[in-house]
Short mmCIF file of C-alpha atoms and ligand atoms in Angstrom, two decimals:
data_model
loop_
_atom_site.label_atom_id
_atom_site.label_comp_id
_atom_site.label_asym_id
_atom_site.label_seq_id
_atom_site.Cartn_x
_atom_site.Cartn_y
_atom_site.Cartn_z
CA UNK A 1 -13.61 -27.50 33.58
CA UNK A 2 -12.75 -29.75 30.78
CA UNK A 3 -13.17 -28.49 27.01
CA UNK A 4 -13.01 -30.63 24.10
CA UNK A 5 -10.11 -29.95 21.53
CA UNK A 6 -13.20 -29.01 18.75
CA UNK A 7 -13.68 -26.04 21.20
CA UNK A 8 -10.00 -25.01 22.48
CA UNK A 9 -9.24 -24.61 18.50
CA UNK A 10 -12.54 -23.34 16.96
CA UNK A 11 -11.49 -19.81 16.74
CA UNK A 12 -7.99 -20.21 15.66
CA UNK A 13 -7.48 -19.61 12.44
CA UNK A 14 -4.09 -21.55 12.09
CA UNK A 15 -6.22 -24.52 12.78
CA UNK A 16 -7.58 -26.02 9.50
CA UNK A 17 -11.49 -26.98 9.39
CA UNK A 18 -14.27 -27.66 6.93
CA UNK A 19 -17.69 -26.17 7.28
CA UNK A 20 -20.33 -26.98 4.63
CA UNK A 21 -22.34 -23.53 4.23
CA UNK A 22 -24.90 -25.38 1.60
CA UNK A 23 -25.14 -28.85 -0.60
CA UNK A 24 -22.42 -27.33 -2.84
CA UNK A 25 -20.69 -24.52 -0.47
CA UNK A 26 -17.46 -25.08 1.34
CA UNK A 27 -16.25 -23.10 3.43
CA UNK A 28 -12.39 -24.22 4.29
CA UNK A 29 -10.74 -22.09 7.17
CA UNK A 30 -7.23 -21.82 7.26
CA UNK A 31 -6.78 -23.22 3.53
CA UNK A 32 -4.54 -20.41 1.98
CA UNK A 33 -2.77 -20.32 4.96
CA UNK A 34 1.07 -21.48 4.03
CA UNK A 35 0.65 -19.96 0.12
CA UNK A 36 -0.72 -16.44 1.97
CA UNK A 37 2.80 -14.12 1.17
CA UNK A 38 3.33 -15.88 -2.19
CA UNK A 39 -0.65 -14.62 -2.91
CA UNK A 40 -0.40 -11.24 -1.33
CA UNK A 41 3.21 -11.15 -2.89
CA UNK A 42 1.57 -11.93 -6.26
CA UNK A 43 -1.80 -9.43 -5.94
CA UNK A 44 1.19 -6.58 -5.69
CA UNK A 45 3.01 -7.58 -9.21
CA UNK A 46 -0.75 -7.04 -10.45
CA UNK A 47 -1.57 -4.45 -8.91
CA UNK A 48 2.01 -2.99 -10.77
CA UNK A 49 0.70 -3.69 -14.03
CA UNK A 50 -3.64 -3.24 -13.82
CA UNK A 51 -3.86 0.00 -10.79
CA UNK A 52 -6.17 -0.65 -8.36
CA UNK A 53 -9.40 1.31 -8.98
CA UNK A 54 -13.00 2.26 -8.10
CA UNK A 55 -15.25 0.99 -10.81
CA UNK A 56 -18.76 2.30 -11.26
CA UNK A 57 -22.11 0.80 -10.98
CA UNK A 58 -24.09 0.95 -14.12
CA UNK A 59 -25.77 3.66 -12.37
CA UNK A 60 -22.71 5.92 -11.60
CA UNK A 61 -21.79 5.06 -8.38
CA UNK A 62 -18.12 4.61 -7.49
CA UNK A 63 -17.96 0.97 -5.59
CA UNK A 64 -16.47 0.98 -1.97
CA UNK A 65 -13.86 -1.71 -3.28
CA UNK A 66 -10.86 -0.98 -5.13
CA UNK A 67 -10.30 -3.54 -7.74
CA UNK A 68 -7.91 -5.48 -10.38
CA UNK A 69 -7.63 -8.20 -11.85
CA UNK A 70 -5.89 -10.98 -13.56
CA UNK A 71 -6.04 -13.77 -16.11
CA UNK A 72 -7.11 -14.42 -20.01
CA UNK A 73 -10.75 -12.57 -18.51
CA UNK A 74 -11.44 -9.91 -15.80
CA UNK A 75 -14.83 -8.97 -14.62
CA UNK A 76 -15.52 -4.95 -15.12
CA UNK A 77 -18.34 -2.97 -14.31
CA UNK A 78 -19.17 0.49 -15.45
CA UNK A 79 -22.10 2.51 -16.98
CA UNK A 80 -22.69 0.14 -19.78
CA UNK A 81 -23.24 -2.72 -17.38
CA UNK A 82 -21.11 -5.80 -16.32
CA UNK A 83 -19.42 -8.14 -18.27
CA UNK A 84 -15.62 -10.03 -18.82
CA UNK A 85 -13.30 -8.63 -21.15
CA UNK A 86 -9.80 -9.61 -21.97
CA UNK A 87 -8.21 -5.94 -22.31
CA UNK A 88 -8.15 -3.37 -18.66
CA UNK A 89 -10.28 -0.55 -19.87
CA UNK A 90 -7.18 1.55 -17.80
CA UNK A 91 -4.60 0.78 -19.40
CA UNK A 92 -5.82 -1.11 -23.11
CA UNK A 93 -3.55 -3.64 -21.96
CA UNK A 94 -4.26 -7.87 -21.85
CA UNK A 95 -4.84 -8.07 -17.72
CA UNK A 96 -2.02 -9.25 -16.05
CA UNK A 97 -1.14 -13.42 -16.45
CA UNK A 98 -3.04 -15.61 -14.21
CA UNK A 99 -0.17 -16.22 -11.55
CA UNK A 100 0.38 -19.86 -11.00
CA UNK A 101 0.32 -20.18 -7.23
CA UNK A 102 -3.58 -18.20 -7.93
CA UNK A 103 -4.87 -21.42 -10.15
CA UNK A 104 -3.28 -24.05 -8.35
CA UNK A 105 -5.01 -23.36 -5.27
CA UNK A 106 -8.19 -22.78 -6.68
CA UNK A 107 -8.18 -25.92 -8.49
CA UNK A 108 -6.88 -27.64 -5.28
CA UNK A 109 -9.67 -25.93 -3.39
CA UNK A 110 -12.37 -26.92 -5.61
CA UNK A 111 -11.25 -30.94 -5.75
CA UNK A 112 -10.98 -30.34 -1.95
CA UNK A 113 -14.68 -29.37 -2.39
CA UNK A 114 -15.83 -32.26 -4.97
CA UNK A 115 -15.45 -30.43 -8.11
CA UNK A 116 -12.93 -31.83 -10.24
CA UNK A 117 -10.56 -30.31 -12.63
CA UNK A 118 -11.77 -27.00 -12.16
CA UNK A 119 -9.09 -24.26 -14.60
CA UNK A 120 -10.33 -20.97 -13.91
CA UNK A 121 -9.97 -18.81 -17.05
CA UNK A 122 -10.93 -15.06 -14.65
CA UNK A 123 -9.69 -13.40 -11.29
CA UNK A 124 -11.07 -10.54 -9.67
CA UNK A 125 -9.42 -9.14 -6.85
CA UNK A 126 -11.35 -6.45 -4.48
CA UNK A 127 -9.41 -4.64 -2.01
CA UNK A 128 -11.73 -3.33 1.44
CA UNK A 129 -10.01 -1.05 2.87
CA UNK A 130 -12.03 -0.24 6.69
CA UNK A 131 -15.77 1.19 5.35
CA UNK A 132 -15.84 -1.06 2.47
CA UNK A 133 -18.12 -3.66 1.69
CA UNK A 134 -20.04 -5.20 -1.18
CA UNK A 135 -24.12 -5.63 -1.10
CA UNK A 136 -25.89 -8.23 -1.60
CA UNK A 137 -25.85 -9.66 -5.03
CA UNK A 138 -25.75 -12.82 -7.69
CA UNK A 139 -22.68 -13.93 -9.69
CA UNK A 140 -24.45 -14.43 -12.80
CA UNK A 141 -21.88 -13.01 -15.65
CA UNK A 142 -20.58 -16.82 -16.62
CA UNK A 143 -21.35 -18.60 -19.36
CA UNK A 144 -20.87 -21.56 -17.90
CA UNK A 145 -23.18 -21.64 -14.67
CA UNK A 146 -21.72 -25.68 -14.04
CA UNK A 147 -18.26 -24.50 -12.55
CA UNK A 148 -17.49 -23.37 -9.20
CA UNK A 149 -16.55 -20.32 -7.84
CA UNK A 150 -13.18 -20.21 -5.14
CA UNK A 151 -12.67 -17.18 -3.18
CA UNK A 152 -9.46 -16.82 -0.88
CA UNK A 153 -9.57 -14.51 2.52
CA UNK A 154 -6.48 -12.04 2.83
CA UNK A 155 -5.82 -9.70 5.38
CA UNK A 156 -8.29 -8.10 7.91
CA UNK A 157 -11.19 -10.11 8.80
CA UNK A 158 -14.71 -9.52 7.63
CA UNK A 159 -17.91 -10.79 7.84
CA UNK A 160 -19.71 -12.60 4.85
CA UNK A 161 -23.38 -12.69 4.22
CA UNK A 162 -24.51 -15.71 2.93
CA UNK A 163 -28.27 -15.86 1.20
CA UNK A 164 -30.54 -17.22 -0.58
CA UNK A 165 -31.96 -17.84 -4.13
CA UNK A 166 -33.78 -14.87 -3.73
CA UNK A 167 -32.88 -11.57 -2.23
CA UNK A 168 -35.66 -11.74 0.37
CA UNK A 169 -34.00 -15.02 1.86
CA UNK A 170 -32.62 -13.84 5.25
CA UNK A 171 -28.70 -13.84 5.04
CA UNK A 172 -26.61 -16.01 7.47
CA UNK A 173 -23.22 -14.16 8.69
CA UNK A 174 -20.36 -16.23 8.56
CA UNK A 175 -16.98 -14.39 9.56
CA UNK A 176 -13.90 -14.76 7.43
CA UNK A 177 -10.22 -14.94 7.92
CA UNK A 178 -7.21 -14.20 6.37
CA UNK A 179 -5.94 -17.63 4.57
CA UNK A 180 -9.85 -18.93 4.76
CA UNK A 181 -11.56 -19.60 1.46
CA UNK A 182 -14.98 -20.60 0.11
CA UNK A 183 -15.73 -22.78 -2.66
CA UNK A 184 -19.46 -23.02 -3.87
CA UNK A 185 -21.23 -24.20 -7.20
CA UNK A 186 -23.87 -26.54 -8.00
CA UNK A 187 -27.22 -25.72 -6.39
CA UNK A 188 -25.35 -23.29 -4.42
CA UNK A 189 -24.01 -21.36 -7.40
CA UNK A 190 -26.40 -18.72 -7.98
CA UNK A 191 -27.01 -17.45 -4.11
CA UNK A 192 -27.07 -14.17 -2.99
CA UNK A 193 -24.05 -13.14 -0.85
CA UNK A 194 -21.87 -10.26 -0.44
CA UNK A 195 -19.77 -8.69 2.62
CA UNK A 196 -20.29 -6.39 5.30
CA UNK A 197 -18.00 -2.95 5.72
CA UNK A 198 -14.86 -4.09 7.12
CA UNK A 199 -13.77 -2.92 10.50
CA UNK A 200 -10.54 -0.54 11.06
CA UNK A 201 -7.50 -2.51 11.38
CA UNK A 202 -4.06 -4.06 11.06
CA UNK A 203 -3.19 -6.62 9.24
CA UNK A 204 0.58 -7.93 9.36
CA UNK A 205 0.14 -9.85 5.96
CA UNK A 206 -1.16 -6.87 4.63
CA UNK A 207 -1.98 -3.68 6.18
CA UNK A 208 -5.03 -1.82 6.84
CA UNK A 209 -7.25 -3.68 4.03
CA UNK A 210 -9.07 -6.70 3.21
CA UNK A 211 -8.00 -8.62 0.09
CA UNK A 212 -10.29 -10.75 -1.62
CA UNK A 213 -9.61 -13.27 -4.65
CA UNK A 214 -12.48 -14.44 -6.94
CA UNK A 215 -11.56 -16.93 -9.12
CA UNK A 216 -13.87 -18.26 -12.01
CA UNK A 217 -14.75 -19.98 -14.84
CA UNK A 218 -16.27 -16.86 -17.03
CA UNK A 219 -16.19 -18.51 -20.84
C1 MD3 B 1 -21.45 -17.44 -2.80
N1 MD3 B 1 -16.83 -10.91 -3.62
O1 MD3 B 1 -16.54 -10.31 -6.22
S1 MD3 B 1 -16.32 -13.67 -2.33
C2 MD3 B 1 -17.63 -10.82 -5.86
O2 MD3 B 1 -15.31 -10.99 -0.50
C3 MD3 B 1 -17.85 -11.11 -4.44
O3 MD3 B 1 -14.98 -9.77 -2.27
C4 MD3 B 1 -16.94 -11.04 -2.19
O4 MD3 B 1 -18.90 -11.50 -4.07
C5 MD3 B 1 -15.64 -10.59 -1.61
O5 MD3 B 1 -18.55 -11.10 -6.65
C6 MD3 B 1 -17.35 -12.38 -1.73
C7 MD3 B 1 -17.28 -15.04 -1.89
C8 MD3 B 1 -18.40 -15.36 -2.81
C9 MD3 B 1 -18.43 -14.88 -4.10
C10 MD3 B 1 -19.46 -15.26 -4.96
C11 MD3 B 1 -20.47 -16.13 -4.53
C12 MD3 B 1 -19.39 -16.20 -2.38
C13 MD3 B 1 -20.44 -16.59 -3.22
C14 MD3 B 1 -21.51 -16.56 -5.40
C15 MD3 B 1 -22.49 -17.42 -4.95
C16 MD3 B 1 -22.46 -17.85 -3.65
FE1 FE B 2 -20.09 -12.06 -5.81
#
């Protein structure tokens, strides 16, 4: 039975492909492939300086992700609501300098993706560990609503959900990858998203969790 080479290498994740998810969403398998251990490698010197932890919801509730973050800004959440601040509320300290290798593939991700010259000034990173997911939500914290937004895949796989403008929109699934990452802004900037609980399992590049990058433009 003869295949074409589209289908032999659709599922492998060394293979690299581009798959619009909207008029301004990217999705670009495979893209953070070769700078993977230098990212991972970086997320730990972080991690070192800004602990991992489980912010809460305006409304009390631990999240399911363990988070950090890095650069001039980091997004925080806790009872008096969401916003960017420049200090970790955990240690008073600046956050942790945007590594290099974190802002030169986001901006190479986003020209990839047809938005130019994109310097992100905020990084949040969420760790899933198996159980952990995020609901379904708007990033809608920036100031400046005209930039893009670059995510990068690490670790176990997971399955996005990709929505609307509104809530009610039915969500498409798209599954993720380690070394995969999504660029979206435009008309596509203020959809609903978010990720469903990540399945038990090993990673080699990084264990039994799911790392996420989120890198923005938050002033
Ligand atoms: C599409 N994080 O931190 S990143 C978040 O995998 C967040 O940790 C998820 O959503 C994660 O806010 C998903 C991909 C993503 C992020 C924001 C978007 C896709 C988006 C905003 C609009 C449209
Ligand atoms: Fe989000």
């Amino acid at each position: 039975m003869q295949q074409a080479a589209s289908d032999l290498f659709a599922d492998d994740p060394a293979t690299p492909s581009v798959l619009p998810l909207g008029a301004q969403a990217l999705l670009l398998r495979g893209f953070a492939l070769a700078q993977a251990a230098e990212l991972i490698q970086a997320v730990r010197q972080v991690a070192h300086q800004a602990p991992w932890r489980h912010m809460l919801t305006p409304g009390g509730k631990p999240m399911s992700v363990a988070t950090t973050g890095c650069g001039p800004l980091s997004w925080i959440t806790d009872r008096r609501g969401y916003r960017y601040v420049a200090q970790d509320p955990l240690t008073q300290l600046p956050w942790p300098a945007m590594p290099p290798a974190f802002a030169a593939l986001a901006s190479a991700a986003a020209l990839r993706a047809g938005f130019a010259a994109f310097a992100p000034d905020a990084c949040l990173i969420n760790r899933y560990a198996p159980g952990a997911r995020m609901s379904l939500h708007q990033d809608r914290d920036e100031q400046d609503l005209a930039a893009p937004i670059v995510s990068v895949s690490l670790g176990l796989p997971a399955v996005f959900l990709w929505g609307g403008a509104t809530r009610a929109e039915r969500a498409q699934r798209v599954p993720l990858q380690h070394g995969d990452v999504l660029v979206w802004g435009g008309v596509d900037r203020l959809r609903f998203h978010g990720v469903l609980p990540v399945a038990p399992g090993e990673h080699p590049a990084t264990g039994a969790c799911r790392i996420n990058l989120t890198l923005r433009r938050a002033l």
